[in-house]
Amino acid sequence: MQRTLSIIKPDAVKKGVIGKIASRFETNGLRIAAMKKTQWSRREAEQFYAIHKERPFFADLVAFMTSGPIVAMVLEGDNAVAKNRELMGATDPKKAEKGTIRADFADSIDANAVHGSDSPENAANEIAQIFAGFEII
Ligand code: GDP
């Protein structure tokens, strides 16, 4: 059993597809162990994406992730990290496989609908930034 962090980004929340995205997880063997709607401050977004600090798109990424509410989820299941990445599709929705969340709901590489942890170690760090232990059931 493994845990990963999923975030429904501001573009998908604005489109009203929270339920459709959550349903993809539930119907593909990922249990929602915690769920929270919030809006990040600039500081929270900068901290969350600290590993991308030196990348040219960092400022745009922080601006986008603070532009509206997000929905964070802890997903639990066998191979949860890889399974979630598979369901998400490629970072650039134009390159994402048909039937993936990004192919179906994302507009661009910035507004790409979802975030998903890329390793179990990063998942644990990311989950701890958003959820207290008692909120994960
Ligand atoms: P992910 O794990 O598939 O989300 O991709 P990364 O960890 O590489 O990048 C984190 C996020 O930064 C992505 O989801 C995009 O929103 C954004 N991003 C990545 N690459 C680019 C890029 O080349 N340009 C822009 N504008 N944003 C990017």
XYZ file of C-alpha atoms in Angstrom, residues 17-112:
96
model
C -14.490 19.026 -12.889
C -13.442 18.198 -9.293
C -15.916 15.307 -9.169
C -14.966 13.954 -12.597
C -11.260 13.914 -11.700
C -11.844 12.387 -8.238
C -13.956 9.715 -9.916
C -11.028 8.694 -12.166
C -9.034 7.872 -9.040
C -11.841 6.021 -7.288
C -12.679 3.909 -10.325
C -9.018 2.996 -10.859
C -8.145 1.576 -7.467
C -6.997 4.743 -5.696
C -8.819 5.443 -2.447
C -9.181 9.075 -1.330
C -7.731 9.060 2.198
C -7.899 12.866 2.634
C -9.322 15.782 0.636
C -9.068 19.557 1.143
C -10.059 22.651 -0.857
C -7.779 25.596 -0.214
C -6.121 28.582 -1.872
C -2.347 28.958 -1.598
C -0.478 32.093 -0.650
C 2.551 32.912 -2.775
C 4.762 31.646 0.034
C 2.997 28.279 0.226
C 3.254 27.772 -3.552
C 6.944 28.760 -3.583
C 7.649 26.315 -0.772
C 5.721 23.483 -2.423
C 7.540 23.948 -5.760
C 10.955 24.765 -4.219
C 12.600 22.008 -6.339
C 11.703 24.044 -9.464
C 13.093 27.327 -8.052
C 15.789 27.690 -10.729
C 13.537 26.754 -13.667
C 12.535 29.526 -16.097
C 8.822 28.807 -15.567
C 8.944 29.039 -11.727
C 7.352 32.516 -11.442
C 4.569 31.569 -13.895
C 3.945 28.313 -12.027
C 3.636 30.097 -8.657
C 1.371 32.790 -10.173
C -0.869 30.130 -11.705
C -1.079 27.932 -8.595
C -2.141 30.935 -6.480
C -4.669 32.219 -9.058
C -7.622 30.335 -7.553
C -8.666 27.504 -5.272
C -7.102 24.051 -5.516
C -8.212 20.657 -4.204
C -5.542 18.476 -2.594
C -6.027 14.746 -2.075
C -4.083 11.945 -0.475
C -4.541 8.872 -2.676
C -3.867 5.409 -1.348
C -3.448 2.110 -3.175
C -1.011 -0.369 -4.710
C 1.662 1.540 -6.627
C -0.255 4.772 -5.975
C 2.544 7.072 -7.213
C 2.940 5.387 -10.608
C -0.789 4.691 -10.984
C -1.633 8.362 -10.420
C 1.052 9.486 -12.933
C -0.411 7.060 -15.470
C -3.942 8.404 -14.959
C -2.664 12.026 -15.212
C -0.837 11.706 -18.537
C 2.133 13.746 -19.793
C 2.914 17.223 -18.384
C 2.068 18.821 -21.748
C -1.590 17.938 -22.471
C -0.852 17.948 -26.214
C 1.442 14.978 -25.589
C -0.814 13.251 -23.050
C -2.290 9.898 -24.039
C -5.983 9.746 -24.947
C -8.222 9.092 -21.964
C -5.814 10.584 -19.403
C -6.895 13.398 -17.075
C -4.649 15.945 -18.787
C -5.757 14.929 -22.286
C -9.385 15.304 -21.241
C -9.318 18.356 -18.945
C -6.086 20.376 -19.430
C -5.537 23.354 -21.719
C -1.784 23.996 -21.686
C 1.495 23.055 -20.007
C 0.798 25.703 -17.311
C -2.901 25.015 -16.874
C -2.513 21.257 -16.873
